Short mmCIF file of C-alpha atoms in Angstrom, two decimals:
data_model
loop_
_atom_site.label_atom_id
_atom_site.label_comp_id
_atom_site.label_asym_id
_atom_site.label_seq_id
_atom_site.Cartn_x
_atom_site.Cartn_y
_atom_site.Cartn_z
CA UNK A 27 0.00 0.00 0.00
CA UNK A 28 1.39 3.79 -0.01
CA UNK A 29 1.47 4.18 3.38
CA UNK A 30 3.59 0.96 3.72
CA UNK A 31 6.08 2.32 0.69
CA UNK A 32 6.39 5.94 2.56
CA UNK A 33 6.85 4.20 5.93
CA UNK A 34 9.95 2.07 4.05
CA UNK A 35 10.96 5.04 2.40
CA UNK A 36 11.57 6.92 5.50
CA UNK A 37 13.20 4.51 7.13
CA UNK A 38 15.87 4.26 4.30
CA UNK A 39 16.36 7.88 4.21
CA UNK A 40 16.81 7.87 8.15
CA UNK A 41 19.17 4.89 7.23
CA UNK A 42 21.42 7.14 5.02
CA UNK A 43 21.36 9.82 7.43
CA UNK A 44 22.69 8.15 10.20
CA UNK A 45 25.98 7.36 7.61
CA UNK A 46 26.10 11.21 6.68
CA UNK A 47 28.74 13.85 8.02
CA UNK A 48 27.65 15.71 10.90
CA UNK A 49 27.55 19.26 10.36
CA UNK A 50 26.88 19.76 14.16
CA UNK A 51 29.91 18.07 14.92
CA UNK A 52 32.11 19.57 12.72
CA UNK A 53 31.09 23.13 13.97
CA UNK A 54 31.22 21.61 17.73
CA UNK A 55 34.61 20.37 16.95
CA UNK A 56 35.91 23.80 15.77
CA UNK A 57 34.36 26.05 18.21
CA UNK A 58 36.33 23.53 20.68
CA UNK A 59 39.34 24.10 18.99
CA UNK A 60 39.42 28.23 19.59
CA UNK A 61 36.64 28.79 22.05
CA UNK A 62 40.03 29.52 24.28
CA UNK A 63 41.61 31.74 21.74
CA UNK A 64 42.04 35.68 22.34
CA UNK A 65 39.02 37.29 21.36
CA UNK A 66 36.43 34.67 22.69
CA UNK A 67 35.00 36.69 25.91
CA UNK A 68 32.48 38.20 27.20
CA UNK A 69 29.43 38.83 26.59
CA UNK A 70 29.38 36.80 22.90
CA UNK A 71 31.96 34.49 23.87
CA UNK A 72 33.41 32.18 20.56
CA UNK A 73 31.31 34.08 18.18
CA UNK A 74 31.18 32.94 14.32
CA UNK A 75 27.96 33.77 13.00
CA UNK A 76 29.18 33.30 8.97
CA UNK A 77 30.91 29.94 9.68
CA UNK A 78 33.71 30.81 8.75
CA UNK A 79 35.38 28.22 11.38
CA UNK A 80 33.06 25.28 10.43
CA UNK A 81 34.68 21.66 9.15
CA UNK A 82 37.86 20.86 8.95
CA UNK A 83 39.69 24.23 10.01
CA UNK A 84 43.68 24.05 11.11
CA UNK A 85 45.36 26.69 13.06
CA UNK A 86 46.87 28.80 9.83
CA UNK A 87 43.69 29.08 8.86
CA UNK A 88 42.79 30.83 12.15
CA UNK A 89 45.26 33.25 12.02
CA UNK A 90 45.06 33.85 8.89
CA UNK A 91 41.51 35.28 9.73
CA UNK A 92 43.05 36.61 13.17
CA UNK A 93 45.32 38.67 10.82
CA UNK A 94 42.58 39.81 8.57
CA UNK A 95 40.34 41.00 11.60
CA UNK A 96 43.14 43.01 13.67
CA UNK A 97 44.03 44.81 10.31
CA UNK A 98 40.22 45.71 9.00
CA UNK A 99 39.47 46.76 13.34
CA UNK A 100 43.15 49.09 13.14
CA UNK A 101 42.03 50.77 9.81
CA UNK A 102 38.63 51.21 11.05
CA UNK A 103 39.45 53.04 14.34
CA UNK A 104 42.13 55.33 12.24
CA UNK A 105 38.74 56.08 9.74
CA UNK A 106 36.52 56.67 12.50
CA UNK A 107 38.59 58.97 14.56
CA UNK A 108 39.61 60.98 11.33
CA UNK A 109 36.07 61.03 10.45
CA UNK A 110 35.14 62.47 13.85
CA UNK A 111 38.25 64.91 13.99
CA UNK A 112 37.75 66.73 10.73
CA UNK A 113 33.56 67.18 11.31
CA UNK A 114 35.02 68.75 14.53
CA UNK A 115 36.74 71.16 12.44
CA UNK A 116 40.08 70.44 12.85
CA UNK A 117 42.20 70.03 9.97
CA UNK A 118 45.97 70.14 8.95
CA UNK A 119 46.96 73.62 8.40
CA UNK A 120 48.49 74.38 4.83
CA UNK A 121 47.17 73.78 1.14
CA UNK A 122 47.25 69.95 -0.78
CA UNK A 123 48.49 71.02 -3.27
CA UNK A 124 50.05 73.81 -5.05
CA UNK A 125 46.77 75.37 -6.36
CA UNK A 126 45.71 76.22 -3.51
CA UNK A 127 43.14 74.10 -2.36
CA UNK A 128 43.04 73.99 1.97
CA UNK A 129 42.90 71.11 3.66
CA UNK A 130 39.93 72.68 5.17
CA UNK A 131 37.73 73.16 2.01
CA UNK A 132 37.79 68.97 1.74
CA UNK A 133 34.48 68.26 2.58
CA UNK A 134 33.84 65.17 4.72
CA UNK A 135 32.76 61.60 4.46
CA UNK A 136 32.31 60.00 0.75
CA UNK A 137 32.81 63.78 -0.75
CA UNK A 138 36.30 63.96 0.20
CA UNK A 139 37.08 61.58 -2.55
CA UNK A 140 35.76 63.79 -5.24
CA UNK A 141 37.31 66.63 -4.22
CA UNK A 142 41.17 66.06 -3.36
CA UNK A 143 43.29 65.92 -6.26
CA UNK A 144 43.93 63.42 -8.56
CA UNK A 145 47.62 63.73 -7.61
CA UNK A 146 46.64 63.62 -4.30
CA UNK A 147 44.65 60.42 -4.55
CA UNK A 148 47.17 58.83 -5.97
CA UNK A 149 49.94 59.82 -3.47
CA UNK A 150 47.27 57.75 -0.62
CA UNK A 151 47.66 54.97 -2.49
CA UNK A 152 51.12 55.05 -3.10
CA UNK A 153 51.47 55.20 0.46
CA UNK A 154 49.22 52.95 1.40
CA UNK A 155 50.53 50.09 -0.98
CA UNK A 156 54.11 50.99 0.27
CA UNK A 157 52.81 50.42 3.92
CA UNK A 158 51.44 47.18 3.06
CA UNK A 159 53.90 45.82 1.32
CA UNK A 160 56.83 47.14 3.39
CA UNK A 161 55.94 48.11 6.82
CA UNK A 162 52.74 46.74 8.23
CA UNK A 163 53.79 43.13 8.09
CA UNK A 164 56.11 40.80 10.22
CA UNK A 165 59.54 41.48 8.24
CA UNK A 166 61.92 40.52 10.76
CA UNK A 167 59.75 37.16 12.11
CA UNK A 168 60.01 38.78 15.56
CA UNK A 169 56.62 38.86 15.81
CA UNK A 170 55.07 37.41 19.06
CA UNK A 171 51.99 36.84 17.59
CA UNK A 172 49.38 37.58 14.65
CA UNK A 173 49.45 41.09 14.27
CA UNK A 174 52.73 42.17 15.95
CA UNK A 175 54.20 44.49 13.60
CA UNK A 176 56.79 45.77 15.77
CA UNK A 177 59.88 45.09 13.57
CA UNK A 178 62.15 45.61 16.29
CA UNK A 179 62.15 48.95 16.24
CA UNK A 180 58.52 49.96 17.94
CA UNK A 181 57.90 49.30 21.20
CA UNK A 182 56.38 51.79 23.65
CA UNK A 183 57.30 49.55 26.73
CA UNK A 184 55.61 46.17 25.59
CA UNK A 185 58.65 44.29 26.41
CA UNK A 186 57.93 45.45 30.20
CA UNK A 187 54.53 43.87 30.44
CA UNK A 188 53.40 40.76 31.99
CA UNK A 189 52.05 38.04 29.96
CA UNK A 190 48.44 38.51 31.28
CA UNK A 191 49.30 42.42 31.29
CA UNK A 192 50.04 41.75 27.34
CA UNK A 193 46.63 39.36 27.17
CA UNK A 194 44.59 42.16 28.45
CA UNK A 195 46.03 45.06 25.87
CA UNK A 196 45.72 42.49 22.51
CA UNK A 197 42.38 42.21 23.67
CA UNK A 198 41.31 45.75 24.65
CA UNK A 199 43.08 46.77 20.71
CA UNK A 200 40.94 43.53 19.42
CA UNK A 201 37.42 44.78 21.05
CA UNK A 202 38.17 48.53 20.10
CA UNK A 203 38.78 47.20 16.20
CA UNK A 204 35.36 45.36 15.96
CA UNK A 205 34.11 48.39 17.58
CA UNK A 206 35.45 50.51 15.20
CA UNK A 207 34.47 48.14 12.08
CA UNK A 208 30.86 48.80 13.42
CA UNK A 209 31.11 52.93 14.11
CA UNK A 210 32.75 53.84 10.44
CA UNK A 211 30.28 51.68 8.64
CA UNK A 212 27.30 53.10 10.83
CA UNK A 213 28.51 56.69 9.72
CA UNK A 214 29.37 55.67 6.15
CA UNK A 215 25.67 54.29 6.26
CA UNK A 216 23.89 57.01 7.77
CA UNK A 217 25.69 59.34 5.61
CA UNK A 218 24.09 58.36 3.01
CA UNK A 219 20.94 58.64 4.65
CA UNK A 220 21.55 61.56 5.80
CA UNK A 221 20.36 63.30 9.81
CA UNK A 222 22.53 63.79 12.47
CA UNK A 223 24.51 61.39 14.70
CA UNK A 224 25.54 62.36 18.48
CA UNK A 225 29.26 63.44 18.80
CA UNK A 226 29.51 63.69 15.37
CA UNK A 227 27.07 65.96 14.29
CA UNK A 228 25.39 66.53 10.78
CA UNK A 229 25.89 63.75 7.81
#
């Protein structure tokens, strides 16, 4: 009868189930692996809401991602004070270029881009791409750990810290980041929509 074929049906499918991967347990096995890592606290705790950890995930892989994060969260907190310094209405003093365009006349937010000079653009990115490739990485291999871009040359004391003194600063700069990934795309957001934000002021 039908109902006997869908009651043997089901119980072939539940068969073949019990013989497939476990998604569960590959997600239980990685949030195992770095629920202890720097970064897993309070109040979110190991927090991965895009996967990105799930299956079969090895510790370069981690870092790799560690890396990624600390250098998106530095960037961001850079953007959002600038963006909060210059709608304050302090700017460098001088011209940016040689036709006498003020620092000051640069509008702010997205608008900026349109009006600095095309030499000027440029220059950013020149200097940007030559701290990338040169200066915001590990080039000696002193680093202590993902992110340590010291070089032997920077070190404002670090080497004076206790290990849990270090612990706490990685992950005060590793909260502030995500923080900071969050602020400059809320004000790159409402921007565009427009209003006024606290502190800040008009958009």
């Amino acid at each position: 009868t039908l109902n006997m074929k869908f009651v043997i049906a089901a119980t072939l499918a539940a068969s073949a189930a019990a013989f497939a991967p476990s998604k569960v347990a590959q997600t239980s096995t990685a949030i195992k692996a770095f629920e202890d890592e720097l970064g897993a606290q309070p109040p979110l705790g190991f927090f991965d809401p895009l996967g990105l950890l799930n299956g079969d995930v090895d510790q370069e892989r981690f870092d790799r991602l560690r890396y990624v994060e600390i250098k998106h969260g530095r960037i961001s907190q850079l953007a959002f004070l600038g963006q909060i310094t210059t709608r304050a209405g302090v700017y460098l003093p001088g011209d940016i270029d040689t036709a006498g365009t003020s620092f000051d006349s640069i509008p702010n937010g997205w608008a900026a881009v349109s009006a600095i000079p095309q030499a000027g653009l440029l220059q950013i990115i020149a200097f940007v791409g030559a701290l990338e490739l040169a200066v915001m990485k590990d080039v000696t291999g002193e680093g202590e750990f993902v992110g340590d871009f010291r070089n032997g040359a920077l070190d404002f004391g670090w080497d004076t810290f206790d290990e849990e003194t270090k612990l706490s600063k990685r992950a005060i700069e590793l909260n502030n980041g995500r923080a900071a990934m969050m602020g400059i795309l809320g004000l790159m957001v409402h921007e565009q929509l427009g209003g006024s934000v606290p502190i800040v002021g008009e958009l």
